[in-house]
PDB file of C-alpha atoms in Angstrom:
ATOM      1  CA  MET A   1     137.860 129.760  83.614  1.00 66.00           C
ATOM      2  CA  GLY A   2     134.886 128.351  86.185  1.00 76.00           C
ATOM      3  CA  THR A   3     131.849 128.091  86.192  1.00 82.00           C
ATOM      4  CA  SER A   4     131.569 131.447  88.698  1.00 85.00           C
ATOM      5  CA  GLU A   5     134.257 133.255  86.742  1.00 88.00           C
ATOM      6  CA  GLN A   6     132.161 132.899  83.216  1.00 89.00           C
ATOM      7  CA  THR A   7     129.079 133.868  84.694  1.00 90.00           C
ATOM      8  CA  LYS A   8     130.539 136.871  86.134  1.00 90.00           C
ATOM      9  CA  TYR A   9     132.126 137.430  82.736  1.00 90.00           C
ATOM     10  CA  LEU A  10     128.822 137.033  80.558  1.00 93.00           C
ATOM     11  CA  THR A  11     127.008 138.736  83.177  1.00 92.00           C
ATOM     12  CA  THR A  12     128.997 142.006  82.768  1.00 93.00           C
ATOM     13  CA  ILE A  13     129.195 141.821  79.086  1.00 94.00           C
ATOM     14  CA  PHE A  14     125.106 141.539  78.659  1.00 95.00           C
ATOM     15  CA  VAL A  15     124.889 145.035  81.164  1.00 94.00           C
ATOM     16  CA  VAL A  16     127.317 146.558  78.767  1.00 94.00           C
ATOM     17  CA  VAL A  17     125.799 145.933  75.926  1.00 96.00           C
ATOM     18  CA  ALA A  18     122.435 146.504  77.375  1.00 95.00           C
ATOM     19  CA  TRP A  19     123.090 149.744  78.907  1.00 92.00           C
ATOM     20  CA  TYR A  20     125.516 151.124  75.861  1.00 92.00           C
ATOM     21  CA  THR A  21     122.297 150.013  73.814  1.00 94.00           C
ATOM     22  CA  CYS A  22     120.005 151.466  76.139  1.00 92.00           C
ATOM     23  CA  ASN A  23     122.404 154.582  75.910  1.00 88.00           C
ATOM     24  CA  ILE A  24     121.606 155.013  72.243  1.00 90.00           C
ATOM     25  CA  GLY A  25     117.955 154.143  72.424  1.00 91.00           C
ATOM     26  CA  VAL A  26     117.099 157.027  74.494  1.00 88.00           C
ATOM     27  CA  LEU A  27     119.612 158.831  72.856  1.00 88.00           C
ATOM     28  CA  LEU A  28     118.415 159.021  69.739  1.00 90.00           C
ATOM     29  CA  LEU A  29     114.969 158.343  71.292  1.00 89.00           C
ATOM     30  CA  ASN A  30     115.223 162.258  73.066  1.00 88.00           C
ATOM     31  CA  LYS A  31     116.383 163.732  70.088  1.00 87.00           C
ATOM     32  CA  TYR A  32     113.728 162.346  67.152  1.00 89.00           C
ATOM     33  CA  LEU A  33     111.136 163.566  70.421  1.00 87.00           C
ATOM     34  CA  LEU A  34     112.721 167.154  70.536  1.00 85.00           C
ATOM     35  CA  SER A  35     113.442 168.084  66.477  1.00 84.00           C
ATOM     36  CA  SER A  36     110.664 165.806  65.016  1.00 85.00           C
ATOM     37  CA  THR A  37     107.885 166.671  67.116  1.00 84.00           C
ATOM     38  CA  PRO A  38     106.161 169.135  68.566  1.00 86.00           C
ATOM     39  CA  PHE A  39     106.798 168.093  71.814  1.00 81.00           C
ATOM     40  CA  LYS A  40     109.404 170.687  72.805  1.00 80.00           C
ATOM     41  CA  SER A  41     110.060 170.606  76.462  1.00 85.00           C
ATOM     42  CA  PRO A  42     113.666 169.628  76.974  1.00 85.00           C
ATOM     43  CA  VAL A  43     113.203 170.252  81.030  1.00 86.00           C
ATOM     44  CA  PHE A  44     109.519 168.079  81.407  1.00 88.00           C
ATOM     45  CA  LEU A  45     111.748 165.069  79.241  1.00 86.00           C
ATOM     46  CA  THR A  46     113.858 165.038  82.122  1.00 85.00           C
ATOM     47  CA  LEU A  47     111.158 165.380  84.685  1.00 88.00           C
ATOM     48  CA  CYS A  48     109.123 161.812  82.320  1.00 89.00           C
ATOM     49  CA  HIS A  49     112.955 160.396  82.666  1.00 87.00           C
ATOM     50  CA  MET A  50     113.809 160.629  86.031  1.00 88.00           C
ATOM     51  CA  VAL A  51     109.591 159.613  87.734  1.00 93.00           C
ATOM     52  CA  ALA A  52     110.715 156.625  85.782  1.00 92.00           C
ATOM     53  CA  CYS A  53     114.195 155.799  87.338  1.00 88.00           C
ATOM     54  CA  ALA A  54     112.097 156.392  90.445  1.00 89.00           C
ATOM     55  CA  THR A  55     109.289 154.246  89.668  1.00 93.00           C
ATOM     56  CA  LEU A  56     111.418 151.923  88.377  1.00 90.00           C
ATOM     57  CA  GLY A  57     114.242 152.263  91.511  1.00 85.00           C
ATOM     58  CA  TYR A  58     111.566 151.803  94.129  1.00 87.00           C
ATOM     59  CA  LEU A  59     110.030 148.631  92.350  1.00 89.00           C
ATOM     60  CA  LEU A  60     113.411 146.728  92.360  1.00 88.00           C
ATOM     61  CA  SER A  61     113.908 147.862  95.605  1.00 86.00           C
ATOM     62  CA  LEU A  62     110.613 146.184  96.591  1.00 87.00           C
ATOM     63  CA  SER A  63     111.749 142.677  94.887  1.00 89.00           C
ATOM     64  CA  HIS A  64     114.557 143.216  97.011  1.00 83.00           C
ATOM     65  CA  LEU A  65     117.464 143.025  94.043  1.00 80.00           C
ATOM     66  CA  THR A  66     118.332 145.493  95.173  1.00 77.00           C
ATOM     67  CA  PRO A  67     117.538 147.165  99.180  1.00 75.00           C
ATOM     68  CA  ILE A  68     116.787 150.725 100.373  1.00 78.00           C
ATOM     69  CA  LYS A  69     119.948 151.236 102.647  1.00 82.00           C
ATOM     70  CA  PRO A  70     118.692 154.197 105.314  1.00 86.00           C
ATOM     71  CA  LEU A  71     120.966 157.305 104.887  1.00 88.00           C
ATOM     72  CA  LYS A  72     123.467 157.920 107.273  1.00 92.00           C
ATOM     73  CA  SER A  73     123.362 161.085 107.859  1.00 94.00           C
ATOM     74  CA  LYS A  74     121.973 164.608 106.981  1.00 93.00           C
ATOM     75  CA  ARG A  75     125.596 165.782 105.577  1.00 94.00           C
ATOM     76  CA  GLN A  76     125.061 162.703 103.065  1.00 94.00           C
ATOM     77  CA  LEU A  77     121.404 163.958 102.457  1.00 94.00           C
ATOM     78  CA  TRP A  78     123.025 167.092 101.883  1.00 95.00           C
ATOM     79  CA  LYS A  79     125.217 164.728  98.972  1.00 94.00           C
ATOM     80  CA  ILE A  80     123.229 162.944  97.409  1.00 92.00           C
ATOM     81  CA  CYS A  81     120.723 165.629  96.914  1.00 93.00           C
ATOM     82  CA  LEU A  82     123.397 168.230  95.292  1.00 95.00           C
ATOM     83  CA  LEU A  83     124.745 164.815  92.879  1.00 94.00           C
ATOM     84  CA  ALA A  84     120.926 164.186  92.135  1.00 91.00           C
ATOM     85  CA  SER A  85     119.989 168.040  91.382  1.00 93.00           C
ATOM     86  CA  ILE A  86     123.517 168.467  89.389  1.00 93.00           C
ATOM     87  CA  PHE A  87     122.810 164.721  87.046  1.00 90.00           C
ATOM     88  CA  CYS A  88     119.214 166.678  86.599  1.00 89.00           C
ATOM     89  CA  VAL A  89     120.183 169.582  85.347  1.00 91.00           C
ATOM     90  CA  THR A  90     122.848 167.727  83.014  1.00 89.00           C
ATOM     91  CA  ILE A  91     120.463 165.530  81.854  1.00 88.00           C
ATOM     92  CA  VAL A  92     117.723 168.603  81.200  1.00 89.00           C
ATOM     93  CA  LEU A  93     121.357 170.520  79.404  1.00 91.00           C
ATOM     94  CA  GLY A  94     121.731 167.443  77.275  1.00 88.00           C
ATOM     95  CA  ASN A  95     118.423 166.790  76.235  1.00 88.00           C
ATOM     96  CA  LEU A  96     118.218 171.155  75.288  1.00 89.00           C
ATOM     97  CA  SER A  97     121.758 170.602  73.421  1.00 89.00           C
ATOM     98  CA  LEU A  98     120.299 167.679  70.916  1.00 86.00           C
ATOM     99  CA  LYS A  99     117.329 170.828  69.506  1.00 84.00           C
ATOM    100  CA  TYR A 100     120.142 172.732  68.854  1.00 88.00           C
ATOM    101  CA  ILE A 101     123.233 170.325  67.858  1.00 89.00           C
ATOM    102  CA  PRO A 102     123.266 167.168  65.937  1.00 90.00           C
ATOM    103  CA  VAL A 103     123.481 163.898  67.827  1.00 88.00           C
ATOM    104  CA  SER A 104     126.794 162.565  66.803  1.00 88.00           C
ATOM    105  CA  PHE A 105     128.397 166.282  68.181  1.00 90.00           C
ATOM    106  CA  ASN A 106     126.909 165.727  71.343  1.00 87.00           C
ATOM    107  CA  GLN A 107     128.511 163.013  72.119  1.00 87.00           C
ATOM    108  CA  ALA A 108     131.425 164.431  70.558  1.00 88.00           C
ATOM    109  CA  ILE A 109     131.493 166.311  73.384  1.00 88.00           C
ATOM    110  CA  GLY A 110     130.310 164.506  75.692  1.00 85.00           C
ATOM    111  CA  ALA A 111     133.551 162.546  75.152  1.00 85.00           C
ATOM    112  CA  THR A 112     136.185 164.679  76.828  1.00 86.00           C
ATOM    113  CA  THR A 113     133.709 164.312  80.661  1.00 85.00           C
ATOM    114  CA  PRO A 114     136.539 161.871  81.235  1.00 85.00           C
ATOM    115  CA  PHE A 115     140.227 164.200  80.630  1.00 85.00           C
ATOM    116  CA  PHE A 116     137.987 167.752  82.745  1.00 86.00           C
ATOM    117  CA  THR A 117     136.838 165.104  85.605  1.00 86.00           C
ATOM    118  CA  ALA A 118     141.248 164.040  85.602  1.00 86.00           C
ATOM    119  CA  ILE A 119     141.895 167.048  85.115  1.00 85.00           C
ATOM    120  CA  PHE A 120     139.488 168.430  87.543  1.00 87.00           C
ATOM    121  CA  ALA A 121     140.294 165.422  90.591  1.00 88.00           C
ATOM    122  CA  VAL A 122     143.911 166.821  90.087  1.00 87.00           C
ATOM    123  CA  LEU A 123     142.775 170.569  90.729  1.00 90.00           C
ATOM    124  CA  MET A 124     140.269 170.228  93.386  1.00 89.00           C
ATOM    125  CA  GLN A 125     140.683 167.210  95.214  1.00 87.00           C
ATOM    126  CA  GLY A 126     144.582 166.126  94.531  1.00 86.00           C
ATOM    127  CA  SER A 127     144.178 163.624  93.318  1.00 82.00           C
ATOM    128  CA  ARG A 128     146.476 161.679  90.487  1.00 81.00           C
ATOM    129  CA  GLU A 129     146.322 158.711  88.342  1.00 81.00           C
ATOM    130  CA  ALA A 130     148.851 156.627  86.513  1.00 83.00           C
ATOM    131  CA  GLY A 131     150.263 158.378  83.508  1.00 81.00           C
ATOM    132  CA  VAL A 132     148.755 156.315  80.921  1.00 85.00           C
ATOM    133  CA  THR A 133     145.477 156.686  82.721  1.00 82.00           C
ATOM    134  CA  TYR A 134     146.379 159.992  81.430  1.00 80.00           C
ATOM    135  CA  LEU A 135     147.458 159.006  77.942  1.00 83.00           C
ATOM    136  CA  THR A 136     144.206 157.149  77.340  1.00 83.00           C
ATOM    137  CA  LEU A 137     142.525 160.373  77.530  1.00 80.00           C
ATOM    138  CA  ILE A 138     144.508 162.016  74.392  1.00 76.00           C
ATOM    139  CA  PRO A 139     142.574 161.965  71.275  1.00 67.00           C
TER     140      PRO A 139
END
């Protein structure tokens, strides 16, 4: 393996491990905040997450590590706003669920997402994956 390939491989491993660690940390912290403290507002918690993400994204764009890309059309803006809204609702509902169910059950429900994504992709878009992909979705 060449130096360039090795660097790419190590970077990939680092990013995946960092994402996974942060994901677990955020989930456990959200559960703690919503269940074990007087803080009982999942919508406000989601707002805090979104403001932090927007701020970090803006600071990264100022550093030119991730440049701001101009929108190409109003249709693209509409699609981005729709996706952002659905994502926000998903996070609010996920945070809200942490008030009522254990983290393990929350994660078990989330683990079904790829299965339903594949099903809806076929039903709504007619897009099909290789057979082995569907086999990996069976628990």
